[in-house]
Amino acid sequence: MSFINNSKNKVALIDCNSFYVSCERLFNPKIQNTPVVVLSNNDGCVISRSVEAKKIGIKMGEPYFKVKNLVKKNNVKIFSSNYALYGDLSRRVMKVLKGFSDKIEIYSIDEAFLDLSHIKDDQVEEYGKKIRNKVLKWIGIPTSVGISSTKTLSKVANHIAKKNKSGVVFLKDNIDNKLKDFDIADVWGVGRQLSKLYKKNGIDSAYKLKNISNTWVKKSTNVLGAKTVMELRGVSCIDLETKEIKRKSCCVSRSFGKKVESLEKLRESITTHCLNAAEKIRIDKQTTRSITVFIRTSPFDKNRKYYSNSVTIDLPVATSNSLELVKEAINGLKKIYKYGYFYQKAGIILSKLNESSEKEFNLLAPIMEKKSNTLMQAIDFTNAKYGRNSISVAQAGVKKSWKMRKEHSSNIDTASFAYLPRVFTT
Ligand SMILES: [Mg+2]
């Protein structure tokens, strides 16, 4: 069966290669060609691997303790995750990408779809190379670029590009040959359950899925399943979501590196989370009308009693002021804290987020508000210039002994000159 594809659509998927590892390498040129691995929160599992680490046999998602021997034997460089660094570099990568097309969908921290329909077929591969080179030159992050007529096919192209030396693939001709070699489990939108179902029915490649009957797909899967099939045929059904959807809520929570018993330490962590969340919503020019504080002990600790509680406070006036939010959060914490428990996790959620400009008019507030906005701007500016948490509030503590386990953190802060790599010339 063959499907005629008249579409002039061209979508590129740009994906950063081993993104977290690449971020760490940027500040540590010595580990450029050596095996490197980044671990998840509290140094739990492997979440990013360099090509060299993959070759040794370190699997994605594997618990760190299971690969410790491999790590030692092969001298693998280990990093605790540093999301502040990855988030910052991600923003910079996306900014460069926006220069190549105004239709962009930021799909995840290290992936974006770009509409390249305005570029001619015979020039689009060259254009892809330009994108790749600019991101590499300006930000220092290597990427792979896959281009095709639909999002699903651009994902396929990207997979192929990852193994391609140039890092760029335009998938237009001989698509079927490529799809025959493409594992069904690697098709975008085909999760573990769906790929099991397909395999049971003999559909083990993207090519076989492309040629499946419409009736069968509709009967056996859902709308998304049918869309995937159409997209493999080159019929675009999944639009680019170019509108940046502002978040409706903002949650900051962490598990503790060591269990925490005292109210004082919980207060430090809640304050710190609150400051982070407030800064986040200020960056997005949002305000909140509701703050939830939650704490809990470990549900797996059979020797100790379990306790989990939360409290939500509705604020009379929408705000993004750190000091106000911290005050409310601490009041909330005091209401739910119980002595005698060993807490494992604490966090806050800011909800009912609004645009700052949409905020309702408050007769008494204007003057005070102007003052506090200026103060918040000054804090954000100082922290961006001199390093995170240069200015904080006293309740956030200084030692922060409750912090996440981060034994292998590079601690790189892009807001601080001290972390710039040094280059010696002779
Ligand atoms: Mg990636």
Coordinates of C-alpha atoms and ligand atoms in Angstrom, one line a residue:
M1 CA 0.0 0.0 0.0
S2 CA 1.3 3.4 -0.7
F3 CA 0.1 6.8 0.5
I4 CA 0.6 9.9 -1.5
N5 CA 1.8 12.8 0.5
N6 CA 1.2 16.2 -1.1
S7 CA 1.9 18.1 2.1
K8 CA 4.3 20.9 1.9
N9 CA 4.6 20.9 5.7
K10 CA 8.1 20.7 7.1
V11 CA 8.7 20.2 10.8
A12 CA 12.0 19.9 12.5
L13 CA 12.6 18.3 15.8
I14 CA 15.7 19.6 17.5
D15 CA 16.9 17.4 20.4
C16 CA 19.9 18.1 22.6
N17 CA 22.2 15.1 22.8
S18 CA 22.6 13.7 26.3
F19 CA 21.5 17.1 27.5
Y20 CA 22.4 17.0 31.2
V21 CA 25.7 15.4 30.5
S22 CA 26.4 18.0 27.8
C23 CA 25.6 20.8 30.3
E24 CA 28.1 19.5 32.8
R25 CA 30.7 19.0 30.0
L26 CA 30.4 22.6 29.0
F27 CA 32.0 23.7 32.3
N28 CA 34.3 20.8 32.5
P29 CA 36.1 20.3 29.2
K30 CA 38.3 17.5 30.6
I31 CA 35.4 15.1 30.5
Q32 CA 34.6 15.7 26.8
N33 CA 35.4 12.2 25.6
T34 CA 35.1 10.2 28.8
P35 CA 32.1 8.2 30.2
V36 CA 29.8 10.6 32.1
V37 CA 26.5 10.0 33.9
V38 CA 24.0 12.4 35.6
L39 CA 21.9 11.1 38.5
S40 CA 18.3 12.0 39.5
N41 CA 17.3 13.8 42.7
N42 CA 19.0 12.4 45.8
D43 CA 21.4 10.6 43.6
G44 CA 18.8 7.9 42.9
C45 CA 18.9 6.8 39.3
V46 CA 20.8 7.3 36.0
I47 CA 19.0 10.0 34.0
S48 CA 21.5 11.1 31.4
R49 CA 24.5 9.2 29.9
S50 CA 27.2 10.1 27.5
V51 CA 27.8 7.9 24.4
E52 CA 30.8 6.4 26.2
A53 CA 28.7 5.5 29.3
K54 CA 26.1 3.9 27.0
K55 CA 28.8 1.8 25.4
I56 CA 30.0 0.5 28.8
G57 CA 26.5 -0.9 29.4
I58 CA 25.0 1.7 31.8
K59 CA 21.3 1.6 31.3
M60 CA 18.9 4.5 31.4
G61 CA 16.9 4.7 34.7
E62 CA 19.1 2.2 36.5
P63 CA 19.5 2.8 40.3
Y64 CA 22.9 4.2 41.0
F65 CA 23.9 1.5 43.5
K66 CA 23.4 -1.1 40.8
V67 CA 26.0 0.5 38.5
K68 CA 28.5 1.5 41.1
N69 CA 30.9 -1.3 40.1
L70 CA 30.8 -0.4 36.5
V71 CA 31.3 3.2 37.4
K72 CA 34.4 2.4 39.5
K73 CA 35.9 0.0 37.0
N74 CA 35.6 2.3 34.1
N75 CA 36.3 5.6 35.9
V76 CA 32.9 7.0 35.0
K77 CA 32.4 10.7 36.0
I78 CA 29.2 11.0 38.1
F79 CA 27.2 14.1 38.6
S80 CA 24.2 14.9 40.9
S81 CA 21.5 16.7 38.9
N82 CA 21.8 20.5 38.8
Y83 CA 18.4 21.6 37.4
A84 CA 19.2 25.3 37.9
L85 CA 22.0 24.9 35.4
Y86 CA 20.1 22.7 32.9
G87 CA 17.1 25.0 33.0
D88 CA 19.2 28.0 32.3
L89 CA 21.0 26.4 29.4
S90 CA 17.7 25.1 28.0
R91 CA 16.3 28.7 27.9
R92 CA 19.4 29.8 26.0
V93 CA 19.1 27.0 23.5
M94 CA 15.4 27.8 22.9
K95 CA 16.2 31.4 22.4
V96 CA 18.6 30.6 19.6
L97 CA 16.1 28.2 18.0
K98 CA 13.4 31.0 18.0
G99 CA 15.7 32.9 15.7
F100 CA 15.1 30.3 13.0
S101 CA 11.3 30.2 12.9
D102 CA 8.7 32.1 14.8
K103 CA 6.6 28.9 15.0
I104 CA 8.2 26.9 17.8
E105 CA 6.9 24.4 20.3
I106 CA 9.1 23.8 23.3
Y107 CA 8.4 20.2 23.9
S108 CA 10.6 19.5 26.8
I109 CA 13.7 20.8 28.6
D110 CA 15.9 19.6 25.7
E111 CA 13.5 19.3 22.7
A112 CA 11.7 21.7 20.4
F113 CA 9.6 21.4 17.2
L114 CA 10.2 24.1 14.6
D115 CA 8.0 24.8 11.6
L116 CA 10.3 25.0 8.6
S117 CA 7.6 25.0 5.9
H118 CA 9.0 28.3 4.6
I119 CA 12.2 26.6 3.6
K120 CA 12.5 24.9 0.2
D121 CA 13.0 21.1 0.1
D122 CA 16.5 21.4 -1.5
Q123 CA 17.6 23.8 1.2
V124 CA 16.1 22.4 4.3
E125 CA 19.0 20.0 5.2
E126 CA 21.5 22.9 4.9
Y127 CA 19.1 25.0 7.1
G128 CA 19.1 22.2 9.7
K129 CA 22.9 22.2 9.7
K130 CA 22.9 25.9 10.3
I131 CA 20.6 25.5 13.3
R132 CA 22.8 22.8 14.7
N133 CA 26.0 24.8 14.2
K134 CA 24.6 27.9 15.7
V135 CA 23.4 26.2 18.9
L136 CA 26.8 24.4 19.1
K137 CA 28.7 27.6 18.6
W138 CA 26.6 30.0 20.7
I139 CA 25.6 27.7 23.6
G140 CA 28.0 24.8 23.3
I141 CA 25.4 22.1 23.3
P142 CA 25.4 19.4 20.6
T143 CA 22.0 18.6 19.0
S144 CA 20.4 16.3 16.5
V145 CA 18.0 17.7 13.9
G146 CA 15.3 15.5 12.3
I147 CA 13.1 17.1 9.6
S148 CA 10.0 15.6 7.9
S149 CA 6.4 16.4 6.9
T150 CA 4.8 15.6 10.3
K151 CA 5.8 15.7 14.0
T152 CA 5.8 11.9 14.3
L153 CA 8.0 11.5 11.2
S154 CA 10.4 14.3 12.4
K155 CA 10.8 12.2 15.6
V156 CA 11.8 9.2 13.4
A157 CA 14.2 11.5 11.4
N158 CA 15.7 12.7 14.7
H159 CA 16.3 9.1 15.8
I160 CA 18.2 8.5 12.6
A161 CA 20.0 11.8 12.9
K162 CA 21.4 10.7 16.3
K163 CA 23.3 8.0 14.6
N164 CA 24.3 10.1 11.6
K165 CA 27.6 11.9 11.6
S166 CA 26.2 15.2 10.4
G167 CA 23.5 15.1 13.1
V168 CA 20.9 16.3 10.5
V169 CA 18.4 14.2 8.6
F170 CA 15.7 15.3 6.2
L171 CA 13.3 12.4 5.8
K172 CA 11.5 12.7 2.5
D173 CA 12.4 10.0 0.0
N174 CA 12.6 6.2 0.8
I175 CA 10.7 6.8 4.0
D176 CA 9.4 3.2 3.9
N177 CA 12.9 1.7 4.0
K178 CA 13.6 3.7 7.1
L179 CA 10.4 2.8 8.7
K180 CA 11.0 -0.9 8.1
D181 CA 14.0 -0.8 10.4
F182 CA 12.3 1.4 13.0
D183 CA 11.2 -0.5 16.1
I184 CA 7.5 0.1 17.0
A185 CA 8.4 0.8 20.6
D186 CA 10.5 3.9 19.4
V187 CA 7.6 5.5 17.5
W188 CA 6.5 8.8 19.1
G189 CA 3.2 8.3 21.0
V190 CA 3.5 4.5 21.2
G191 CA 4.0 3.9 24.9
R192 CA 4.8 0.6 26.6
Q193 CA 1.3 -0.7 26.7
L194 CA 0.5 0.2 23.1
S195 CA 3.7 -1.3 21.8
K196 CA 2.9 -4.6 23.7
L197 CA -0.5 -4.7 22.0
Y198 CA 1.0 -3.9 18.5
K199 CA 3.7 -6.6 18.9
K200 CA 1.1 -9.1 20.0
N201 CA -0.6 -8.5 16.7
G202 CA 2.6 -8.8 14.7
I203 CA 3.1 -5.1 14.2
D204 CA 6.8 -4.7 15.2
S205 CA 8.0 -1.9 13.0
A206 CA 6.8 1.7 12.1
Y207 CA 6.3 0.5 8.6
K208 CA 3.8 -2.2 9.6
L209 CA 1.9 0.3 11.7
K210 CA 1.8 2.8 8.8
N211 CA 0.1 0.1 6.7
I212 CA -2.4 -1.1 9.2
S213 CA -6.1 -0.8 8.3
N214 CA -7.9 2.3 9.7
T215 CA -10.7 0.1 11.0
W216 CA -8.3 -2.0 13.0
V217 CA -6.5 1.0 14.6
K218 CA -9.8 2.7 15.5
K219 CA -11.2 -0.4 17.0
S220 CA -8.1 -1.5 18.9
T221 CA -6.7 1.9 20.1
N222 CA -7.9 5.4 20.6
V223 CA -7.8 8.7 18.7
L224 CA -4.2 9.2 19.5
G225 CA -3.3 5.8 18.1
A226 CA -5.1 6.7 14.8
K227 CA -3.4 10.0 14.7
T228 CA 0.0 8.4 14.9
V229 CA -0.8 6.1 12.0
M230 CA -1.9 9.1 9.9
E231 CA 1.2 11.0 10.8
L232 CA 3.4 8.1 9.7
R233 CA 1.6 8.3 6.4
G234 CA 2.7 11.9 6.1
V235 CA -0.7 13.4 6.9
S236 CA -0.2 16.0 9.6
C237 CA -2.7 15.6 12.4
I238 CA -0.8 16.8 15.5
D239 CA -0.4 20.6 15.3
L240 CA 2.5 22.5 16.7
E241 CA 1.5 24.0 20.0
T242 CA 3.2 27.3 19.5
K243 CA 1.4 29.2 22.2
E244 CA 3.4 29.1 25.4
I245 CA 0.8 28.0 27.9
K246 CA 1.4 29.7 31.2
R247 CA 1.3 27.4 34.2
K248 CA -1.8 27.3 36.4
S249 CA 0.1 26.2 39.4
C250 CA 3.7 26.0 40.6
C251 CA 5.0 23.3 42.9
V252 CA 8.4 23.2 44.5
S253 CA 9.1 20.2 46.8
R254 CA 12.1 18.1 47.6
S255 CA 12.8 14.9 49.5
F256 CA 15.3 15.4 52.3
G257 CA 18.8 14.0 52.1
K258 CA 18.4 13.0 55.7
K259 CA 15.1 12.7 57.6
V260 CA 14.1 15.9 59.4
E261 CA 12.4 16.1 62.8
S262 CA 12.5 19.7 63.9
L263 CA 10.1 22.5 63.0
E264 CA 13.0 24.8 62.5
K265 CA 14.5 22.7 59.7
L266 CA 11.1 22.2 58.1
R267 CA 10.7 25.9 58.2
E268 CA 14.0 26.5 56.5
S269 CA 13.1 24.1 53.7
I270 CA 9.6 25.5 53.3
T271 CA 11.0 29.0 53.2
T272 CA 13.6 28.1 50.6
H273 CA 10.9 26.3 48.4
C274 CA 8.7 29.3 48.8
L275 CA 11.4 31.7 47.6
N276 CA 12.1 29.6 44.6
A277 CA 8.5 29.3 43.6
A278 CA 7.9 33.0 44.1
E279 CA 10.9 33.8 41.9
K280 CA 9.6 31.4 39.2
I281 CA 6.2 33.0 39.0
R282 CA 7.7 36.5 39.0
I283 CA 9.8 35.4 35.9
D284 CA 6.6 34.5 34.2
K285 CA 4.9 37.7 35.4
Q286 CA 2.3 35.9 37.3
T287 CA 0.8 36.2 40.8
T288 CA -0.9 33.7 43.1
R289 CA -4.0 33.7 45.2
S290 CA -3.5 30.4 47.0
I291 CA -0.6 28.7 48.7
T292 CA -0.5 25.0 49.8
V293 CA 2.0 23.7 52.3
F294 CA 2.6 20.0 52.6
I295 CA 4.8 17.7 54.7
R296 CA 5.1 13.9 55.0
T297 CA 7.1 11.1 56.4
S298 CA 8.2 8.1 54.4
P299 CA 5.4 5.7 53.5
F300 CA 7.9 2.9 53.2
D301 CA 9.4 3.2 56.6
K302 CA 7.7 0.3 58.4
N303 CA 9.4 1.0 61.8
R304 CA 7.9 4.5 62.2
K305 CA 4.4 5.9 62.1
Y306 CA 3.3 7.5 58.9
Y307 CA 2.1 11.1 58.9
S308 CA 1.1 13.3 55.9
N309 CA -0.8 16.6 56.0
S310 CA -1.3 19.7 54.0
V311 CA -3.0 23.1 54.4
T312 CA -4.2 25.5 51.8
I313 CA -4.3 29.2 52.5
D314 CA -6.4 31.6 50.2
L315 CA -4.8 35.0 50.0
P316 CA -6.9 38.1 50.1
V317 CA -4.9 39.8 47.3
A318 CA -3.0 38.1 44.5
T319 CA 0.7 38.5 45.0
S320 CA 4.2 37.3 44.0
N321 CA 5.9 38.9 46.9
S322 CA 8.4 36.5 48.5
L323 CA 8.1 37.9 52.0
E324 CA 4.3 37.8 52.1
L325 CA 4.3 34.2 50.7
V326 CA 6.9 33.0 53.2
K327 CA 4.9 34.5 56.0
E328 CA 1.7 32.6 55.0
A329 CA 3.6 29.4 54.3
I330 CA 5.2 29.4 57.7
N331 CA 1.9 30.0 59.4
G332 CA 0.5 27.1 57.4
L333 CA 3.4 24.9 58.3
K334 CA 2.9 25.6 62.1
K335 CA -0.7 24.4 61.7
I336 CA 0.2 21.0 60.3
Y337 CA 3.5 20.2 62.0
K338 CA 3.5 17.5 64.6
Y339 CA 6.3 16.8 66.9
G340 CA 7.8 13.3 67.0
Y341 CA 7.8 12.4 63.3
F342 CA 10.7 11.9 60.9
Y343 CA 9.8 13.9 57.8
Q344 CA 11.0 12.9 54.4
K345 CA 9.5 15.5 52.1
A346 CA 8.2 19.0 52.3
G347 CA 6.9 21.3 49.6
I348 CA 4.6 24.2 48.6
I349 CA 2.2 24.7 45.7
L350 CA 1.2 28.2 44.5
S351 CA -2.1 27.9 42.7
K352 CA -4.8 30.1 41.1
L353 CA -2.0 31.8 39.1
N354 CA -2.9 34.8 37.2
E355 CA -1.3 37.3 34.9
S356 CA 0.1 40.2 37.0
S357 CA -1.6 42.7 34.7
E358 CA -5.0 40.9 35.2
K359 CA -4.8 41.4 38.9
E360 CA -7.8 43.1 40.5
F361 CA -7.6 46.6 41.6
N362 CA -7.1 47.1 45.3
L363 CA -7.7 50.5 46.8
L364 CA -5.3 50.2 49.7
A365 CA -2.6 48.4 47.9
P366 CA -1.0 50.5 45.2
I367 CA 1.6 52.4 47.2
M368 CA 2.8 49.4 49.2
E369 CA 2.7 47.3 46.1
K370 CA 5.0 49.6 44.2
K371 CA 7.5 49.5 47.0
S372 CA 7.4 45.7 47.2
N373 CA 7.7 45.2 43.5
T374 CA 10.8 47.3 43.4
L375 CA 12.2 45.3 46.3
M376 CA 11.4 42.0 44.5
Q377 CA 13.0 43.2 41.3
A378 CA 16.1 44.2 43.2
I379 CA 16.3 40.8 44.8
D380 CA 15.8 39.0 41.5
F381 CA 18.4 41.2 39.8
T382 CA 21.0 40.7 42.5
N383 CA 20.5 36.9 42.5
A384 CA 20.8 36.8 38.8
K385 CA 24.0 38.8 38.8
Y386 CA 25.8 37.5 41.9
G387 CA 24.6 33.9 42.1
R388 CA 21.5 32.3 43.4
N389 CA 20.5 33.0 46.9
S390 CA 22.9 35.9 47.3
I391 CA 20.0 37.7 48.9
S392 CA 17.6 35.5 50.8
V393 CA 15.6 35.7 54.0
A394 CA 16.9 34.6 57.3
Q395 CA 14.3 31.9 57.8
A396 CA 15.7 30.0 54.8
G397 CA 18.7 29.2 56.9
V398 CA 22.3 29.2 55.9
K399 CA 23.6 25.7 56.5
K400 CA 20.5 23.9 55.1
S401 CA 21.5 20.5 56.5
W402 CA 18.1 19.1 55.3
K403 CA 19.1 19.6 51.7
M404 CA 18.9 16.9 49.0
R405 CA 21.7 14.4 48.8
K406 CA 23.9 15.8 46.1
E407 CA 27.3 14.2 46.7
H408 CA 28.4 14.6 43.2
S409 CA 27.1 18.0 42.2
S410 CA 29.2 20.3 40.0
N411 CA 27.4 23.1 41.8
I412 CA 27.8 25.2 38.7
D413 CA 25.9 28.5 38.9
T414 CA 25.6 30.3 35.5
A415 CA 24.9 33.5 37.4
S416 CA 28.4 33.5 38.9
F417 CA 31.7 34.4 37.2
A418 CA 33.5 32.1 39.6
Y419 CA 32.3 29.0 37.7
L420 CA 33.5 30.0 34.3
P421 CA 35.9 27.4 33.0
R422 CA 39.5 28.5 33.0
V423 CA 41.5 28.1 29.8
F424 CA 45.3 28.2 30.0
T425 CA 47.3 29.1 27.0
T426 CA 51.0 28.8 26.7
Ligands
MG1 MG 17.8 14.7 24.4

